[in-house]
Amino acid sequence: MSVIDTLKERGYLKQLSHEEEIKELLEKEKITFYIGFDPTADSLHVGHFIALMVMAHMQRAGHRPIILMGGGTGMIGDPSGKNEMRKMLTPEFIHHNVECFKKQVGRFIDLSDGKAIVADNADWLLGLNYIKFLREVGVHFSVNRMLGAECYKNRLASENGLSFFEMNYMIMQAYDFYVLHKKYNCVMELGGDDQWSNMIAGVELIRRKDRQPAFCMTNTLLTNSQGQKMGKTVGGAVWLSAEKTSPFDFYQYWRNVDDADVEKCLALLTFLPMDEVRRLGALEGSKINEAKVTLAYEVTKLVHGKEEADKAKAAAEALFGAGGDMGNAPVVEVSRAQFGSPLLDLLFDAKIIASKSEGRRLIQQNGLTVGDTKVTDVAAALSETLFEGKTEVLLRKGKKKYYRLILK
């Protein structure tokens, strides 16, 4: 089975620039391709997961990936899907995020022995001669056509409009593909379907300027059965960094997906054989929990490693009555010196809640329990009575998130 058959069977592919040519190319040759990641935060998140999985499938089939860090394009910011201009990031912030991304990508992609390339478009974008760039690259772009692209059209219709600053993003991304084609004989760009217009621009630039074949494929975005983007919680994004989303919380996110989304997530976010994916996806009633546990474990193992996946699974089983080691549940340490301080402060500092307003809503909706005490007062203070004479008590947020509150 060709890698393109694998990608189709598992549900990754959305649009292809030249479908028959791409199919023939991937069946007959080993190519170099790239996917770009703009460093807008210090961690990749679940929204990047599918692109990383596509890259991994391609590499396993013998194709060479280029992981392109957007140290240059991140200075502008992609307007796609945004109703206003992104906040401008400092060079120092971008550089830090690039270094964080590089460490995370190695969990999914084999970077040894030239099997993959990590590049940064800051190396060629930041030193461009503007006039020379306009003469050599800008001349190949039609403003009329650019304005018809979905990523620009929506912004033009909004009250915020589109800045000339942002309009350069498409040309920059196209130029990335052109440079990688020249430097590494990269012939294909992959990415999320929201990048289609930008990716096609790169394909056409290479074909017009160099008279060489170039291609692109987009992957489906990670959405639930209602068409809403997955990877968001009340506390914000689900990150691939253990410091930003703990392995336990990461595990629990996938353990709690809707029944209707389990089979799709197993196909897209694990390497389980499709026969097993279909078997698990066909389970009904309470048996679907078997599939959810498998999904949560496999995805957590990919992102955080087997040891952390084992711990998260054991903690979840302990907390929900299937036995296991309670010691693996997330720990929050407190001292007696904190007695009398607002409980909301503790929750916020420990990153159990993303904001004080979230904490107030949680309490008002009877969603916070410490030990056997249901917290009903938003002004409640941390006190010794909450520990009921013990040095450790279980804190429950909502129905399914638990933390060990330990008095030191």
GROMACS .gro file of C-alpha atoms in nm:
model
  408
    1MET     CA    1   0.000   0.000   0.000
    2SER     CA    2   0.136   0.343  -0.098
    3VAL     CA    3   0.159   0.612   0.168
    4ILE     CA    4  -0.110   0.810  -0.013
    5ASP     CA    5  -0.345   0.512   0.023
    6THR     CA    6  -0.261   0.500   0.392
    7LEU     CA    7  -0.328   0.873   0.433
    8LYS     CA    8  -0.660   0.843   0.249
    9GLU     CA    9  -0.772   0.536   0.442
   10ARG     CA   10  -0.702   0.702   0.776
   11GLY     CA   11  -0.885   1.019   0.676
   12TYR     CA   12  -0.600   1.269   0.662
   13LEU     CA   13  -0.626   1.409   0.310
   14LYS     CA   14  -0.847   1.704   0.220
   15GLN     CA   15  -0.717   1.873  -0.099
   16LEU     CA   16  -0.442   1.780  -0.347
   17SER     CA   17  -0.301   2.018  -0.606
   18HIS     CA   18  -0.239   1.751  -0.873
   19GLU     CA   19  -0.390   1.427  -0.747
   20GLU     CA   20  -0.288   1.181  -1.019
   21GLU     CA   21   0.066   1.320  -1.046
   22ILE     CA   22   0.106   1.310  -0.667
   23LYS     CA   23  -0.017   0.953  -0.648
   24GLU     CA   24   0.225   0.840  -0.918
   25LEU     CA   25   0.513   1.036  -0.761
   26LEU     CA   26   0.468   0.890  -0.412
   27GLU     CA   27   0.436   0.537  -0.548
   28LYS     CA   28   0.753   0.556  -0.759
   29GLU     CA   29   0.992   0.794  -0.579
   30LYS     CA   30   1.117   0.897  -0.237
   31ILE     CA   31   1.065   1.271  -0.212
   32THR     CA   32   1.153   1.560   0.017
   33PHE     CA   33   0.853   1.750   0.153
   34TYR     CA   34   0.797   2.015   0.418
   35ILE     CA   35   0.552   2.137   0.679
   36GLY     CA   36   0.584   2.478   0.842
   37PHE     CA   37   0.514   2.573   1.204
   38ASP     CA   38   0.490   2.937   1.312
   39PRO     CA   39   0.622   2.976   1.670
   40THR     CA   40   0.336   3.177   1.819
   41ALA     CA   41   0.370   2.998   2.158
   42ASP     CA   42   0.636   2.804   2.346
   43SER     CA   43   0.469   2.470   2.274
   44LEU     CA   44   0.295   2.290   1.993
   45HIS     CA   45  -0.069   2.207   2.064
   46VAL     CA   46  -0.327   1.948   1.959
   47GLY     CA   47  -0.404   2.152   1.647
   48HIS     CA   48  -0.053   2.066   1.520
   49PHE     CA   49  -0.094   1.697   1.597
   50ILE     CA   50  -0.242   1.585   1.266
   51ALA     CA   51   0.033   1.759   1.067
   52LEU     CA   52   0.294   1.582   1.280
   53MET     CA   53   0.121   1.247   1.224
   54VAL     CA   54   0.108   1.302   0.847
   55MET     CA   55   0.477   1.385   0.855
   56ALA     CA   56   0.549   1.068   1.055
   57HIS     CA   57   0.352   0.848   0.812
   58MET     CA   58   0.540   1.002   0.519
   59GLN     CA   59   0.876   0.947   0.686
   60ARG     CA   60   0.793   0.586   0.771
   61ALA     CA   61   0.723   0.534   0.401
   62GLY     CA   62   1.076   0.652   0.317
   63HIS     CA   63   1.013   1.019   0.233
   64ARG     CA   64   1.228   1.292   0.387
   65PRO     CA   65   1.056   1.564   0.590
   66ILE     CA   66   1.169   1.922   0.638
   67ILE     CA   67   1.037   2.071   0.960
   68LEU     CA   68   1.029   2.442   0.884
   69MET     CA   69   1.026   2.674   1.182
   70GLY     CA   70   0.867   3.010   1.109
   71GLY     CA   71   1.126   3.235   1.268
   72GLY     CA   72   1.067   3.477   0.980
   73THR     CA   73   0.698   3.437   0.900
   74GLY     CA   74   0.625   3.450   1.273
   75MET     CA   75   0.738   3.813   1.262
   76ILE     CA   76   0.428   3.886   1.051
   77GLY     CA   77   0.166   3.630   1.152
   78ASP     CA   78  -0.073   3.432   0.936
   79PRO     CA   79  -0.407   3.614   0.892
   80SER     CA   80  -0.586   3.287   0.808
   81GLY     CA   81  -0.883   3.228   1.037
   82LYS     CA   82  -0.830   3.554   1.227
   83ASN     CA   83  -1.075   3.845   1.239
   84GLU     CA   84  -0.809   4.093   1.342
   85MET     CA   85  -0.433   4.134   1.314
   86ARG     CA   86  -0.228   3.905   1.533
   87LYS     CA   87  -0.024   4.055   1.813
   88MET     CA   88   0.328   4.131   1.690
   89LEU     CA   89   0.584   3.907   1.859
   90THR     CA   90   0.936   4.008   1.961
   91PRO     CA   91   1.237   3.838   1.795
   92GLU     CA   92   1.345   3.706   2.137
   93PHE     CA   93   1.004   3.550   2.202
   94ILE     CA   94   1.001   3.390   1.857
   95HIS     CA   95   1.354   3.251   1.895
   96HIS     CA   96   1.267   3.096   2.232
   97ASN     CA   97   0.956   2.933   2.088
   98VAL     CA   98   1.149   2.795   1.789
   99GLU     CA   99   1.390   2.620   2.026
  100CYS     CA  100   1.095   2.472   2.220
  101PHE     CA  101   0.936   2.344   1.898
  102LYS     CA  102   1.259   2.175   1.789
  103LYS     CA  103   1.267   1.968   2.108
  104GLN     CA  104   0.905   1.859   2.072
  105VAL     CA  105   0.922   1.758   1.706
  106GLY     CA  106   1.187   1.497   1.786
  107ARG     CA  107   0.925   1.291   1.969
  108PHE     CA  108   0.741   1.226   1.643
  109ILE     CA  109   1.007   1.248   1.373
  110ASP     CA  110   1.337   1.061   1.345
  111LEU     CA  111   1.596   1.337   1.314
  112SER     CA  112   1.899   1.106   1.301
  113ASP     CA  113   2.134   1.039   1.010
  114GLY     CA  114   1.986   1.293   0.770
  115LYS     CA  115   1.640   1.132   0.780
  116ALA     CA  116   1.486   1.475   0.837
  117ILE     CA  117   1.587   1.840   0.815
  118VAL     CA  118   1.504   2.114   1.062
  119ALA     CA  119   1.517   2.459   0.900
  120ASP     CA  120   1.420   2.812   1.002
  121ASN     CA  121   1.287   3.059   0.745
  122ALA     CA  122   1.441   3.343   0.944
  123ASP     CA  123   1.767   3.238   0.774
  124TRP     CA  124   1.648   3.370   0.437
  125LEU     CA  125   1.353   3.599   0.511
  126LEU     CA  126   1.506   3.841   0.760
  127GLY     CA  127   1.789   3.945   0.531
  128LEU     CA  128   1.588   3.998   0.212
  129ASN     CA  129   1.651   4.300  -0.008
  130TYR     CA  130   1.299   4.437  -0.042
  131ILE     CA  131   1.331   4.581  -0.394
  132LYS     CA  132   1.509   4.273  -0.525
  133PHE     CA  133   1.244   4.051  -0.365
  134LEU     CA  134   0.961   4.247  -0.527
  135ARG     CA  135   1.128   4.226  -0.867
  136GLU     CA  136   1.207   3.854  -0.848
  137VAL     CA  137   0.911   3.719  -0.652
  138GLY     CA  138   0.638   3.982  -0.613
  139VAL     CA  139   0.603   4.017  -0.989
  140HIS     CA  140   0.456   3.664  -1.003
  141PHE     CA  141   0.161   3.747  -0.776
  142SER     CA  142  -0.172   3.891  -0.885
  143VAL     CA  143  -0.326   4.117  -0.620
  144ASN     CA  144  -0.672   4.046  -0.765
  145ARG     CA  145  -0.622   3.676  -0.717
  146MET     CA  146  -0.472   3.715  -0.371
  147LEU     CA  147  -0.773   3.913  -0.256
  148GLY     CA  148  -0.998   3.631  -0.372
  149ALA     CA  149  -0.823   3.382  -0.145
  150GLU     CA  150  -1.035   3.266   0.150
  151CYS     CA  151  -0.774   3.375   0.406
  152TYR     CA  152  -0.792   3.737   0.279
  153LYS     CA  153  -1.152   3.755   0.159
  154ASN     CA  154  -1.300   3.706   0.506
  155ARG     CA  155  -1.077   3.972   0.655
  156LEU     CA  156  -1.160   4.222   0.381
  157ALA     CA  157  -1.527   4.180   0.465
  158SER     CA  158  -1.469   4.237   0.837
  159GLU     CA  159  -1.465   4.573   1.014
  160ASN     CA  160  -1.095   4.535   1.092
  161GLY     CA  161  -0.997   4.492   0.729
  162LEU     CA  162  -0.661   4.359   0.614
  163SER     CA  163  -0.328   4.536   0.658
  164PHE     CA  164  -0.062   4.547   0.389
  165PHE     CA  165   0.169   4.403   0.654
  166GLU     CA  166  -0.037   4.082   0.674
  167MET     CA  167  -0.093   4.062   0.300
  168ASN     CA  168   0.276   3.982   0.261
  169TYR     CA  169   0.233   3.654   0.449
  170MET     CA  170   0.121   3.455   0.144
  171ILE     CA  171   0.419   3.573  -0.060
  172MET     CA  172   0.656   3.487   0.224
  173GLN     CA  173   0.517   3.135   0.259
  174ALA     CA  174   0.534   3.081  -0.117
  175TYR     CA  175   0.895   3.200  -0.111
  176ASP     CA  176   0.973   2.947   0.163
  177PHE     CA  177   0.868   2.666  -0.070
  178TYR     CA  178   1.077   2.817  -0.350
  179VAL     CA  179   1.388   2.835  -0.130
  180LEU     CA  180   1.344   2.481   0.001
  181HIS     CA  181   1.295   2.358  -0.355
  182LYS     CA  182   1.623   2.521  -0.460
  183LYS     CA  183   1.818   2.416  -0.153
  184TYR     CA  184   1.691   2.063  -0.083
  185ASN     CA  185   1.494   1.965  -0.396
  186CYS     CA  186   1.177   1.984  -0.187
  187VAL     CA  187   0.883   1.914  -0.419
  188MET     CA  188   0.583   1.910  -0.187
  189GLU     CA  189   0.429   2.116   0.090
  190LEU     CA  190   0.187   1.966   0.342
  191GLY     CA  191  -0.027   2.146   0.598
  192GLY     CA  192  -0.371   2.215   0.738
  193ASP     CA  193  -0.658   2.279   0.501
  194ASP     CA  194  -0.680   2.640   0.620
  195GLN     CA  195  -0.343   2.692   0.444
  196TRP     CA  196  -0.462   2.590   0.096
  197SER     CA  197  -0.435   2.937  -0.063
  198ASN     CA  198  -0.086   2.995   0.078
  199MET     CA  199   0.032   2.651  -0.031
  200ILE     CA  200  -0.103   2.682  -0.385
  201ALA     CA  201   0.084   3.013  -0.412
  202GLY     CA  202   0.412   2.829  -0.347
  203VAL     CA  203   0.334   2.558  -0.600
  204GLU     CA  204   0.258   2.816  -0.869
  205LEU     CA  205   0.566   3.026  -0.788
  206ILE     CA  206   0.799   2.730  -0.845
  207ARG     CA  207   0.617   2.622  -1.160
  208ARG     CA  208   0.625   2.974  -1.307
  209LYS     CA  209   0.971   3.079  -1.199
  210ASP     CA  210   1.165   2.752  -1.239
  211ARG     CA  211   0.940   2.557  -1.475
  212GLN     CA  212   0.968   2.265  -1.233
  213PRO     CA  213   0.696   2.039  -1.087
  214ALA     CA  214   0.581   2.119  -0.735
  215PHE     CA  215   0.284   1.992  -0.538
  216CYS     CA  216   0.086   2.037  -0.219
  217MET     CA  217  -0.158   1.837  -0.010
  218THR     CA  218  -0.367   1.957   0.279
  219ASN     CA  219  -0.480   1.752   0.574
  220THR     CA  220  -0.817   1.774   0.742
  221LEU     CA  221  -0.832   1.984   1.058
  222LEU     CA  222  -0.906   1.809   1.387
  223THR     CA  223  -1.277   1.865   1.444
  224ASN     CA  224  -1.547   1.682   1.634
  225SER     CA  225  -1.866   1.533   1.490
  226GLN     CA  226  -2.032   1.878   1.510
  227GLY     CA  227  -1.755   2.034   1.299
  228GLN     CA  228  -1.601   2.225   1.592
  229LYS     CA  229  -1.224   2.235   1.637
  230MET     CA  230  -1.095   1.992   1.898
  231GLY     CA  231  -0.810   2.060   2.138
  232LYS     CA  232  -0.975   2.328   2.351
  233THR     CA  233  -1.080   2.309   2.715
  234VAL     CA  234  -1.225   2.561   2.958
  235GLY     CA  235  -0.865   2.632   3.059
  236GLY     CA  236  -0.749   2.693   2.702
  237ALA     CA  237  -0.557   2.487   2.447
  238VAL     CA  238  -0.449   2.127   2.499
  239TRP     CA  239  -0.071   2.157   2.470
  240LEU     CA  240   0.189   1.894   2.382
  241SER     CA  241   0.413   2.032   2.657
  242ALA     CA  242   0.389   1.851   2.993
  243GLU     CA  243   0.449   2.184   3.167
  244LYS     CA  244   0.145   2.346   3.001
  245THR     CA  245  -0.090   2.044   2.997
  246SER     CA  246   0.003   1.765   3.238
  247PRO     CA  247   0.019   1.408   3.099
  248PHE     CA  248  -0.274   1.320   3.328
  249ASP     CA  249  -0.492   1.605   3.197
  250PHE     CA  250  -0.381   1.523   2.843
  251TYR     CA  251  -0.484   1.160   2.894
  252GLN     CA  252  -0.817   1.265   3.043
  253TYR     CA  253  -0.894   1.493   2.748
  254TRP     CA  254  -0.884   1.197   2.507
  255ARG     CA  255  -1.051   0.963   2.758
  256ASN     CA  256  -1.351   1.197   2.761
  257VAL     CA  257  -1.405   1.261   2.389
  258ASP     CA  258  -1.756   1.206   2.255
  259ASP     CA  259  -1.844   0.854   2.145
  260ALA     CA  260  -1.897   0.976   1.788
  261ASP     CA  261  -1.538   1.104   1.764
  262VAL     CA  262  -1.351   0.799   1.894
  263GLU     CA  263  -1.297   0.611   1.566
  264LYS     CA  264  -1.183   0.923   1.380
  265CYS     CA  265  -0.936   1.015   1.655
  266LEU     CA  266  -0.798   0.660   1.664
  267ALA     CA  267  -0.740   0.673   1.288
  268LEU     CA  268  -0.581   1.018   1.285
  269LEU     CA  269  -0.386   1.027   1.610
  270THR     CA  270  -0.252   0.672   1.659
  271PHE     CA  271  -0.061   0.417   1.454
  272LEU     CA  272  -0.300   0.133   1.539
  273PRO     CA  273  -0.386  -0.085   1.236
  274MET     CA  274  -0.710   0.022   1.071
  275ASP     CA  275  -0.872  -0.316   1.139
  276GLU     CA  276  -0.827  -0.250   1.510
  277VAL     CA  277  -0.942   0.111   1.471
  278ARG     CA  278  -1.262  -0.007   1.305
  279ARG     CA  279  -1.319  -0.277   1.569
  280LEU     CA  280  -1.283  -0.028   1.853
  281GLY     CA  281  -1.492   0.232   1.673
  282ALA     CA  282  -1.778  -0.015   1.631
  283LEU     CA  283  -1.813  -0.079   2.007
  284GLU     CA  284  -2.139   0.045   2.154
  285GLY     CA  285  -2.283   0.135   2.491
  286SER     CA  286  -2.047   0.103   2.786
  287LYS     CA  287  -1.804  -0.099   2.573
  288ILE     CA  288  -1.699   0.220   2.390
  289ASN     CA  289  -1.501   0.301   2.707
  290GLU     CA  290  -1.252   0.034   2.601
  291ALA     CA  291  -1.190   0.232   2.283
  292LYS     CA  292  -1.159   0.560   2.474
  293VAL     CA  293  -0.902   0.414   2.712
  294THR     CA  294  -0.704   0.280   2.416
  295LEU     CA  295  -0.721   0.619   2.243
  296ALA     CA  296  -0.612   0.810   2.554
  297TYR     CA  297  -0.325   0.571   2.624
  298GLU     CA  298  -0.193   0.556   2.267
  299VAL     CA  299  -0.202   0.933   2.214
  300THR     CA  300  -0.043   1.005   2.552
  301LYS     CA  301   0.229   0.748   2.479
  302LEU     CA  302   0.308   0.918   2.149
  303VAL     CA  303   0.332   1.265   2.303
  304HIS     CA  304   0.476   1.197   2.649
  305GLY     CA  305   0.626   0.847   2.629
  306LYS     CA  306   0.521   0.508   2.766
  307GLU     CA  307   0.617   0.580   3.127
  308GLU     CA  308   0.397   0.891   3.151
  309ALA     CA  309   0.113   0.715   2.967
  310ASP     CA  310   0.129   0.426   3.216
  311LYS     CA  311   0.120   0.671   3.507
  312ALA     CA  312  -0.173   0.866   3.362
  313LYS     CA  313  -0.370   0.548   3.295
  314ALA     CA  314  -0.304   0.413   3.645
  315ALA     CA  315  -0.405   0.744   3.803
  316ALA     CA  316  -0.727   0.759   3.603
  317GLU     CA  317  -0.813   0.401   3.695
  318ALA     CA  318  -0.748   0.473   4.063
  319LEU     CA  319  -0.961   0.785   4.061
  320PHE     CA  320  -1.249   0.623   3.874
  321GLY     CA  321  -1.263   0.295   4.060
  322ALA     CA  322  -1.072   0.050   3.841
  323GLY     CA  323  -0.780   0.006   4.083
  324GLY     CA  324  -0.427   0.132   4.033
  325ASP     CA  325  -0.185   0.369   4.203
  326MET     CA  326  -0.336   0.693   4.337
  327GLY     CA  327   0.018   0.826   4.368
  328ASN     CA  328   0.022   0.905   3.996
  329ALA     CA  329  -0.252   1.170   4.022
  330PRO     CA  330  -0.135   1.533   3.976
  331VAL     CA  331   0.005   1.677   4.299
  332VAL     CA  332  -0.049   2.026   4.442
  333GLU     CA  333   0.163   2.105   4.748
  334VAL     CA  334   0.053   2.362   5.007
  335SER     CA  335   0.206   2.488   5.329
  336ARG     CA  336   0.050   2.595   5.657
  337ALA     CA  337   0.169   2.947   5.581
  338GLN     CA  338  -0.093   2.954   5.304
  339PHE     CA  339  -0.383   2.893   5.546
  340GLY     CA  340  -0.618   3.191   5.534
  341SER     CA  341  -0.536   3.285   5.175
  342PRO     CA  342  -0.815   3.266   4.914
  343LEU     CA  343  -0.871   2.918   4.773
  344LEU     CA  344  -0.903   3.075   4.427
  345ASP     CA  345  -0.544   3.199   4.455
  346LEU     CA  346  -0.422   2.845   4.518
  347LEU     CA  347  -0.620   2.706   4.225
  348PHE     CA  348  -0.488   2.975   3.992
  349ASP     CA  349  -0.124   2.949   4.105
  350ALA     CA  350  -0.137   2.568   4.066
  351LYS     CA  351  -0.286   2.609   3.714
  352ILE     CA  352  -0.594   2.411   3.814
  353ILE     CA  353  -0.796   2.701   3.675
  354ALA     CA  354  -0.692   2.935   3.393
  355SER     CA  355  -0.845   3.244   3.556
  356LYS     CA  356  -1.015   3.360   3.875
  357SER     CA  357  -1.340   3.409   3.681
  358GLU     CA  358  -1.329   3.043   3.575
  359GLY     CA  359  -1.281   2.948   3.941
  360ARG     CA  360  -1.579   3.158   4.051
  361ARG     CA  361  -1.798   2.993   3.786
  362LEU     CA  362  -1.674   2.651   3.895
  363ILE     CA  363  -1.775   2.717   4.258
  364GLN     CA  364  -2.107   2.876   4.168
  365GLN     CA  365  -2.191   2.566   3.961
  366ASN     CA  366  -2.103   2.331   4.250
  367GLY     CA  367  -1.804   2.201   4.057
  368LEU     CA  368  -1.534   2.213   4.328
  369THR     CA  369  -1.492   1.960   4.609
  370VAL     CA  370  -1.203   1.932   4.855
  371GLY     CA  371  -1.210   1.604   5.043
  372ASP     CA  372  -1.571   1.563   5.153
  373THR     CA  373  -1.638   1.938   5.145
  374LYS     CA  374  -1.833   2.091   4.859
  375VAL     CA  375  -1.697   2.446   4.818
  376THR     CA  376  -1.990   2.687   4.778
  377ASP     CA  377  -1.836   3.022   4.874
  378VAL     CA  378  -1.625   3.197   4.607
  379ALA     CA  379  -1.445   3.379   4.890
  380ALA     CA  380  -1.355   3.054   5.070
  381ALA     CA  381  -1.008   3.040   5.221
  382LEU     CA  382  -0.762   2.755   5.239
  383SER     CA  383  -0.786   2.614   5.591
  384GLU     CA  384  -0.670   2.324   5.801
  385THR     CA  385  -1.028   2.199   5.837
  386LEU     CA  386  -1.031   2.110   5.467
  387PHE     CA  387  -0.765   1.847   5.537
  388GLU     CA  388  -0.984   1.677   5.799
  389GLY     CA  389  -0.685   1.602   6.021
  390LYS     CA  390  -0.486   1.446   5.736
  391THR     CA  391  -0.185   1.567   5.536
  392GLU     CA  392  -0.338   1.475   5.203
  393VAL     CA  393  -0.683   1.523   5.054
  394LEU     CA  394  -0.838   1.478   4.710
  395LEU     CA  395  -0.947   1.790   4.523
  396ARG     CA  396  -1.203   1.737   4.248
  397LYS     CA  397  -1.265   1.991   3.972
  398GLY     CA  398  -1.584   1.927   3.780
  399LYS     CA  399  -1.677   1.562   3.738
  400LYS     CA  400  -1.357   1.410   3.607
  401LYS     CA  401  -1.047   1.606   3.711
  402TYR     CA  402  -0.873   1.515   4.034
  403TYR     CA  403  -0.565   1.645   4.216
  404ARG     CA  404  -0.382   1.532   4.529
  405LEU     CA  405  -0.367   1.829   4.771
  406ILE     CA  406  -0.066   1.761   4.998
  407LEU     CA  407   0.011   1.958   5.313
  408LYS     CA  408   0.387   2.004   5.358
   0.00000   0.00000   0.00000
